[in-house]
CSV table of C-alpha atoms in Angstrom, one decimal:
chain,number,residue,atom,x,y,z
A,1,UNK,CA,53.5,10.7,99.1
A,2,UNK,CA,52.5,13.0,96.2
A,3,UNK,CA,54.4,10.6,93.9
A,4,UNK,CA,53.4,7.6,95.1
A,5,UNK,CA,49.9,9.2,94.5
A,6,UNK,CA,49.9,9.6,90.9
A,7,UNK,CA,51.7,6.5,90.2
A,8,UNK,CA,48.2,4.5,89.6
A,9,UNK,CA,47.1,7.8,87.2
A,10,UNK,CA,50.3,7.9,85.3
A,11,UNK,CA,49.9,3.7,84.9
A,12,UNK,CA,46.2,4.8,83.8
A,13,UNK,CA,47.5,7.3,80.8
A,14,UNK,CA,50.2,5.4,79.5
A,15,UNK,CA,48.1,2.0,79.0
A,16,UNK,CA,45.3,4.5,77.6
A,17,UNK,CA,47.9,5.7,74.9
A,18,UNK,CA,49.1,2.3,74.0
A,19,UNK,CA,45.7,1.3,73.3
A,20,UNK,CA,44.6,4.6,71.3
A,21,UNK,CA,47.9,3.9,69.5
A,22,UNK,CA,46.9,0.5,68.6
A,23,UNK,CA,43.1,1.2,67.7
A,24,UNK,CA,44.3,4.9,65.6
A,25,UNK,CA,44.4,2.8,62.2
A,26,UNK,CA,40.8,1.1,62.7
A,27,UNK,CA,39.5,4.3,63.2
A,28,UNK,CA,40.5,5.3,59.5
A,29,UNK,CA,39.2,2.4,57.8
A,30,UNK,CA,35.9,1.8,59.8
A,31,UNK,CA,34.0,3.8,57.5
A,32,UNK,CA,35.4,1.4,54.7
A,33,UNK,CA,34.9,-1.5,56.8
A,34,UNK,CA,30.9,-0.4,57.8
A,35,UNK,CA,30.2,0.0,53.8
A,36,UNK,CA,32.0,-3.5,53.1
A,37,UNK,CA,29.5,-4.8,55.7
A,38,UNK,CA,26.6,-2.7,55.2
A,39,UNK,CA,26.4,-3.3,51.0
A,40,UNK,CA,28.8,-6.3,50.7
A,41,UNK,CA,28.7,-8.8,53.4
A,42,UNK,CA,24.9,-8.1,55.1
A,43,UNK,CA,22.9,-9.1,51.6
A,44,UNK,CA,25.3,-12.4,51.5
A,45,UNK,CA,24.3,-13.1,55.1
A,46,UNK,CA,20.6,-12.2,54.7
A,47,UNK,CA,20.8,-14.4,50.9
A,48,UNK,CA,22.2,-17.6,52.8
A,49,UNK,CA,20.2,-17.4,55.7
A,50,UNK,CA,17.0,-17.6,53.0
A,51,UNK,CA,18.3,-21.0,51.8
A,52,UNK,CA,17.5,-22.5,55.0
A,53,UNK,CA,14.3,-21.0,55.0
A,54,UNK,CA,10.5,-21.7,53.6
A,55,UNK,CA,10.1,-18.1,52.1
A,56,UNK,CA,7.5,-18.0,49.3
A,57,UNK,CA,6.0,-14.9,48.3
A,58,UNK,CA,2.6,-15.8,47.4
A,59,UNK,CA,2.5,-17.8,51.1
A,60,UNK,CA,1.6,-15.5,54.2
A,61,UNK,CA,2.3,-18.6,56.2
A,62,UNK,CA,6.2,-19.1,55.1
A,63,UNK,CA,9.4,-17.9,56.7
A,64,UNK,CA,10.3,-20.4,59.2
A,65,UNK,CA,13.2,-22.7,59.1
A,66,UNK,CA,13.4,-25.8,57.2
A,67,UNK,CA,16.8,-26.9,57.6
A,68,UNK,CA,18.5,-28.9,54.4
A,69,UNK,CA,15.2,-29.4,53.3
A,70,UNK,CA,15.8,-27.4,50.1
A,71,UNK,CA,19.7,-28.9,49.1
A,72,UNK,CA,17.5,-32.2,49.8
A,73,UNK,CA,15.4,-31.0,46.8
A,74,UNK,CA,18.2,-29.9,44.9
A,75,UNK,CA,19.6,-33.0,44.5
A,76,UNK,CA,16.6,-34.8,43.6
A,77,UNK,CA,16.0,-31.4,40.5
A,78,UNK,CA,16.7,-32.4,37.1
A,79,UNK,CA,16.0,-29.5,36.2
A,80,UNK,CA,18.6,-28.6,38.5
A,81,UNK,CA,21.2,-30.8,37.0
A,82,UNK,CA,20.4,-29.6,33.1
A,83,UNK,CA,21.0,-25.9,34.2
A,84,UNK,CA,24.3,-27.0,35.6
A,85,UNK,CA,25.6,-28.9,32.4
A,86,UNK,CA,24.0,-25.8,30.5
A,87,UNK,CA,26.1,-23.7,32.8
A,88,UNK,CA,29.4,-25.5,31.9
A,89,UNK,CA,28.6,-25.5,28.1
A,90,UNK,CA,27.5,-21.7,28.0
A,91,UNK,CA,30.7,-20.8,30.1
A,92,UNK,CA,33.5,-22.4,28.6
A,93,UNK,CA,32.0,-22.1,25.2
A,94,UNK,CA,31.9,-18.7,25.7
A,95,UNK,CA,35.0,-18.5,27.2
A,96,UNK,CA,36.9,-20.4,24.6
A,97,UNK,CA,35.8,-18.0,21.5
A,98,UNK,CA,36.1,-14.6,23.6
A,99,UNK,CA,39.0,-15.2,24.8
A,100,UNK,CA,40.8,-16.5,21.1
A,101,UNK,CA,39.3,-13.7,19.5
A,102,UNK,CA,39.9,-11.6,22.0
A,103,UNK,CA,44.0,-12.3,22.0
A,104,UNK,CA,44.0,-12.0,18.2
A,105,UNK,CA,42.2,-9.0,18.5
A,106,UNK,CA,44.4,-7.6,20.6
A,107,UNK,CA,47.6,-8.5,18.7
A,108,UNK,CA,46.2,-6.7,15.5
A,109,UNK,CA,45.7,-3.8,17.8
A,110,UNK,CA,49.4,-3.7,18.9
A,111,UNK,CA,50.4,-3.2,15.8
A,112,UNK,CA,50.9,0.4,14.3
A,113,UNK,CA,48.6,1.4,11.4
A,114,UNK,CA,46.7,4.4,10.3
A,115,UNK,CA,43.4,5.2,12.3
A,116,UNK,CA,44.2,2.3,15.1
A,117,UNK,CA,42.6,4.5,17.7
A,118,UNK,CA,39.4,4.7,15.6
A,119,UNK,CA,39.3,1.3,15.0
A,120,UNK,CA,40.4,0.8,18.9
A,121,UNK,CA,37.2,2.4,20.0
A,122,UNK,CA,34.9,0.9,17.1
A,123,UNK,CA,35.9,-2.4,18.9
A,124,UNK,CA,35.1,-1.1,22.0
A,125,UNK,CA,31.7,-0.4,21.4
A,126,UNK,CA,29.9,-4.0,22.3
A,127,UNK,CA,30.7,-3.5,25.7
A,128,UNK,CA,29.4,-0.5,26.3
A,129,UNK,CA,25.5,-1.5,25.0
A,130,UNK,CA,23.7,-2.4,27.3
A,131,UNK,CA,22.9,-6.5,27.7
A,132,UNK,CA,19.4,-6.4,27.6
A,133,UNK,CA,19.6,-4.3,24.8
A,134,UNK,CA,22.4,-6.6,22.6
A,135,UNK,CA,20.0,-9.5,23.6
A,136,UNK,CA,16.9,-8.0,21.9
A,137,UNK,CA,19.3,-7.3,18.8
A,138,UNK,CA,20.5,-10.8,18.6
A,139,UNK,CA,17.3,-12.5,19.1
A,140,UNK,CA,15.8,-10.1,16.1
A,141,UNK,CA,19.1,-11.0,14.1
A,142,UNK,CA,18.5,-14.7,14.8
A,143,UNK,CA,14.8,-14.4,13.4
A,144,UNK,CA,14.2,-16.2,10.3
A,145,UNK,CA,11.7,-13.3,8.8
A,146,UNK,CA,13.0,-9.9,9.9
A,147,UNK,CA,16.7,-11.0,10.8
A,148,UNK,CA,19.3,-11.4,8.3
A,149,UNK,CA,21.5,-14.2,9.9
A,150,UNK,CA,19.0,-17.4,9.1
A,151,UNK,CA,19.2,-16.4,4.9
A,152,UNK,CA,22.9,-15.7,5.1
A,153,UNK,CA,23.5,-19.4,6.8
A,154,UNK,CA,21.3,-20.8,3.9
A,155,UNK,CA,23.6,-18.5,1.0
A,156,UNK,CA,26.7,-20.3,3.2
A,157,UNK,CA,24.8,-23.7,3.1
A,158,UNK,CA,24.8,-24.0,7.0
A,159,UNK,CA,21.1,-24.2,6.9
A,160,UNK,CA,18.9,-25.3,3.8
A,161,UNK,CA,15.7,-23.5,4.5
A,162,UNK,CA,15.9,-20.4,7.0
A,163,UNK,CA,14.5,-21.3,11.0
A,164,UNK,CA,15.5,-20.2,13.8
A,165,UNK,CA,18.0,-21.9,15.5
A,166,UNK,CA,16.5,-19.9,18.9
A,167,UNK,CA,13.3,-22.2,18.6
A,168,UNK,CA,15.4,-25.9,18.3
A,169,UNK,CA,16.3,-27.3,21.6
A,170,UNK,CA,19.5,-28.9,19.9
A,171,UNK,CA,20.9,-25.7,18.7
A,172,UNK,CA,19.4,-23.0,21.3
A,173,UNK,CA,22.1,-22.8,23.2
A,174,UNK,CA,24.1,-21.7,20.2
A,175,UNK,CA,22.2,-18.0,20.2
A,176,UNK,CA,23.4,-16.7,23.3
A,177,UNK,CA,26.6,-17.9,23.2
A,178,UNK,CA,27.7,-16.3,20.3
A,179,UNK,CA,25.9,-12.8,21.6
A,180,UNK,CA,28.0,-14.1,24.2
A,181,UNK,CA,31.3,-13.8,22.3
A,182,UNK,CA,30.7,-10.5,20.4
A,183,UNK,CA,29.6,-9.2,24.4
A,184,UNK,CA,33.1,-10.4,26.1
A,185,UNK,CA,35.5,-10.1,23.0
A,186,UNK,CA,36.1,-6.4,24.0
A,187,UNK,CA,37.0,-7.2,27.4
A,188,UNK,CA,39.9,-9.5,26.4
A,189,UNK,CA,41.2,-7.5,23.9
A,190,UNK,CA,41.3,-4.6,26.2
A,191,UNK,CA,42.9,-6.5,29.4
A,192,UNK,CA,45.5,-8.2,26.7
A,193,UNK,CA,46.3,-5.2,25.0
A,194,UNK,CA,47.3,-3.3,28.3
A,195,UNK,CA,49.6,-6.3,28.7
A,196,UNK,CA,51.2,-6.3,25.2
A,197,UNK,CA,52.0,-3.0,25.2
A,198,UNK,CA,53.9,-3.2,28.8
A,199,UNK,CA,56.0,-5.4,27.5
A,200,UNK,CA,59.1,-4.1,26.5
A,201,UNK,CA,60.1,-3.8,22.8
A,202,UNK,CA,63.9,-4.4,23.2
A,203,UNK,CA,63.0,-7.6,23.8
A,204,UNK,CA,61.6,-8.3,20.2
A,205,UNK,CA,64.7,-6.4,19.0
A,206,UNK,CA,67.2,-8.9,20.7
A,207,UNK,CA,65.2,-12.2,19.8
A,208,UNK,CA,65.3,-11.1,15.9
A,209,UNK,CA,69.0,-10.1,16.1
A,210,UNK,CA,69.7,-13.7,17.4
A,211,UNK,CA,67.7,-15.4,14.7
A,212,UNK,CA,64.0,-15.9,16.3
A,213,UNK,CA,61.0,-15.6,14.2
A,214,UNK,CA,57.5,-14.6,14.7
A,215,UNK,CA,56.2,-17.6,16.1
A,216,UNK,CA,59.0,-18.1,18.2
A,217,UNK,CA,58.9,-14.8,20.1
A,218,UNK,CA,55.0,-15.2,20.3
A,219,UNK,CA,55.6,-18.3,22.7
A,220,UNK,CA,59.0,-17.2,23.8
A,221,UNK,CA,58.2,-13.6,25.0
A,222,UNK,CA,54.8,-12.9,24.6
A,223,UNK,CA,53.3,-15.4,26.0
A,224,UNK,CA,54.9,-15.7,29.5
A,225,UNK,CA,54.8,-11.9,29.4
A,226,UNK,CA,50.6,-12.2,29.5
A,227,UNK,CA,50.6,-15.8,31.3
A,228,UNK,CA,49.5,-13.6,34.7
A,229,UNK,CA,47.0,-11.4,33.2
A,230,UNK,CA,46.0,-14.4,31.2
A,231,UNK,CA,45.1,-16.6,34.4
A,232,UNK,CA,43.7,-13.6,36.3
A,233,UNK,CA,41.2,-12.6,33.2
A,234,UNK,CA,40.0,-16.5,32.7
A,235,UNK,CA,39.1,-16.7,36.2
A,236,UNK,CA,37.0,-13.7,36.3
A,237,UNK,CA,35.5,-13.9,33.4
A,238,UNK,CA,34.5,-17.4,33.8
A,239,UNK,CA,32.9,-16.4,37.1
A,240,UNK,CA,31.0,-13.6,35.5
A,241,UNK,CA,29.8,-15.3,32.4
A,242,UNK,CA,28.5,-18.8,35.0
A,243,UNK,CA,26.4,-15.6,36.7
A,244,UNK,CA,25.5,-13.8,33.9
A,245,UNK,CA,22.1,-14.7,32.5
A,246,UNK,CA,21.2,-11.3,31.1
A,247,UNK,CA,20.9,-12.2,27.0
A,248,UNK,CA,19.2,-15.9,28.1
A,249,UNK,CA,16.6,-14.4,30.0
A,250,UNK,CA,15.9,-11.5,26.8
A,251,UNK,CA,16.6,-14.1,23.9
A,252,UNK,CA,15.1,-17.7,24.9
A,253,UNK,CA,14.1,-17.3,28.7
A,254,UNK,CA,15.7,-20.6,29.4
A,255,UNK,CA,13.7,-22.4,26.6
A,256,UNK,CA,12.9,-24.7,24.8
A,257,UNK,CA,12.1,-27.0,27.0
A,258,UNK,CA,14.8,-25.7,29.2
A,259,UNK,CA,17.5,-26.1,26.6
A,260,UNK,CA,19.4,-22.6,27.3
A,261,UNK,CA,18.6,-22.8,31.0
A,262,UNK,CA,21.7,-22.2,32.9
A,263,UNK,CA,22.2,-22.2,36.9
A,264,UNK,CA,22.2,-18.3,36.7
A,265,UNK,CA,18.3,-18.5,34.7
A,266,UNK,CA,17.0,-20.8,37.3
A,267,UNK,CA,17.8,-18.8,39.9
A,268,UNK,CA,16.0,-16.1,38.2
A,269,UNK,CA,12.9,-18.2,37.3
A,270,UNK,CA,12.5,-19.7,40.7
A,271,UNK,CA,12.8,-16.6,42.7
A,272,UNK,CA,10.5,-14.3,39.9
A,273,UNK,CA,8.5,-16.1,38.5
A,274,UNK,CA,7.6,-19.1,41.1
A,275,UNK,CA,8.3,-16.8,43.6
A,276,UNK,CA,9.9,-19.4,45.7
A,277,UNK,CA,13.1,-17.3,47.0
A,278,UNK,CA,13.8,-20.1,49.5
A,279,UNK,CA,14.7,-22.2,47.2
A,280,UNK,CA,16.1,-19.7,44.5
A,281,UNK,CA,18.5,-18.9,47.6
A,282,UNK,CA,19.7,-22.8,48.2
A,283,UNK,CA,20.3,-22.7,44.5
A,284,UNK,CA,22.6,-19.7,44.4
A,285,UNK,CA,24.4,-21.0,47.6
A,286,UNK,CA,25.3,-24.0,45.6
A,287,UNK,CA,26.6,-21.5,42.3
A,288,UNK,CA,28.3,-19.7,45.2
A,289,UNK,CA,30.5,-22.4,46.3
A,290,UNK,CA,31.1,-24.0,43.3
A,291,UNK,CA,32.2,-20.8,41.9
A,292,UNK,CA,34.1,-20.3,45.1
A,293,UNK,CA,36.0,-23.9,44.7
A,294,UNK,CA,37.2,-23.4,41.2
A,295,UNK,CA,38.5,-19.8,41.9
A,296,UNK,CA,40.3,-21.0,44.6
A,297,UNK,CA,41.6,-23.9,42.2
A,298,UNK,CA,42.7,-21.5,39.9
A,299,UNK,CA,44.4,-19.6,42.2
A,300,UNK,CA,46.6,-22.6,43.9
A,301,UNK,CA,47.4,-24.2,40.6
A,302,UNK,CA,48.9,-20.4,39.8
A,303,UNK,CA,50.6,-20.2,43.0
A,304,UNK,CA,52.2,-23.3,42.3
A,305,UNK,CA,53.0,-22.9,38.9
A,306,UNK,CA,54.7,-19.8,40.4
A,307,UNK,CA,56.8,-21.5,42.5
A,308,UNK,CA,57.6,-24.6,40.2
A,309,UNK,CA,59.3,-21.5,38.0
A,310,UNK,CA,61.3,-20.0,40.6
């Protein structure tokens, strides 16, 4: 009688164990998991749910829900529409030069010479200032009275009288985009060196015993050596520099005549200076997703480049 007793008890602890056994790992991560929710995935929530909102500082009255109302007004914004062509020119004309010059740059550094770790760290240096502060030095360097750039263009004959180019709504966007490329050089050069110098140096040995020369064990070995890092630093980097609207804001504050304003800017100038974070909000939710579609694009066309290989 005892036994048949404490069958229902001994049921009771067993099932109890499987289920602490199962829940054991969830308990380690949970603190990780509360911080991914508390500082990552709350402010995304809390940022979307303001798109569909009326939430304007300045307006006691505002905070209730409006619906599509402000995608609606999107898609009636030209100056909507110029930010996103400025967005594709200032990203990919970015990206273009930063990452050439970053790939030679990194190649010169893979090669053995005296005081390469000096000059490693001289080259370094850009991205460790801080933007707003490489955006003030541009804009000054860009200036046709203090800044030395405008009479060295007329010496070249780029220019025939020193202006600045920061002031002309056909060459604006020029300015930032090449404090731009001096900014994000480092970054390449840093991600492809790593890369160069993992690969391994018997392989350079073998091509030249069988007769290869430079250019063919650049694209023979070299470059399907970096091909992963290569896709994985293009995607984030062209993510960062679409958000990235640090040296715009300091050096032309989306002007003239919103020239130089990107997606990123407007954001900016509708949530702080119109105060209008509704639709600020809408507009980054459309950034969001866009930016979301192509790294997913990225990442398939990879995958199947992957698999077309093996």
């Amino acid at each position: 009688m005892t036994d048949v007793g404490n069958r229902p008890a001994a049921r009771r602890g067993v099932f109890s164990r499987r289920v602490s056994g199962i829940l054991e790992p969830y308990y380690y991560v949970s603190p990780a998991l509360v911080l991914i929710i508390a500082v990552m995935l709350m402010p995304l929530i809390l940022g979307l749910s303001y798109a569909f909102r009326d939430i304007r500082i300045l307006n006691p009255f505002s905070g209730g829900f409006v619906g599509l109302a402000h995608f609606q007004t999107l898609m009636h914004d030209s100056a909507f529409l110029g930010a996103l062509i400025n967005t594709a020119w200032w990203t990919f004309g970015s990206l273009f030069f930063q990452f050439t010059l970053g790939l030679v740059l990194a190649l010169l550094l893979n090669r053995h010479f005296v005081g390469r770790r000096l000059v490693q760290a001289l080259v370094f240096l850009p991205w460790a200032v801080p933007t707003f502060l490489s955006g003030l030095n541009w804009a000054w360097m860009f200036n046709p009275v203090v800044g030395p750039l405008p009479h060295w263009m007329v010496s070249l004959g780029i220019m025939e009288t020193p202006f600045n180019i920061l002031s002309d709504p056909d060459l604006a966007m020029w300015g930032p985009i090449v404090a731009n490329i001096w900014f994000g050089i480092p970054f390449f050069a840093i991600t492809l060196l790593a890369a160069l110098q993992s690969i391994p140096g018997e392989l350079y040995e073998a091509a030249s015993i069988d007769g290869a020369n430079t250019r063919q064990q650049f694209f023979s070995i070299t470059i399907p050596f970096l091909a992963p890092t290569i896709a994985i630093t293009l995607m984030l980097r062209t993510i960062w520099i679409a958000n990235f609207a640090d040296l715009i804001v300091v050096m032309t504050k989306g002007g003239p005549a919103d020239s130089t304003q990107i997606v990123a800017s407007y954001i900016f100038t509708q949530a702080f200076r119109r105060l209008d974070f509704g639709y600020a909000s809408a507009i980054a939710a459309v950034l969001l997703v866009l930016l979301l579609a192509y790294a997913l694009g990225v990442i398939a066309l990879r995958r199947a480049m992957t698999h077309a290989d093996s």
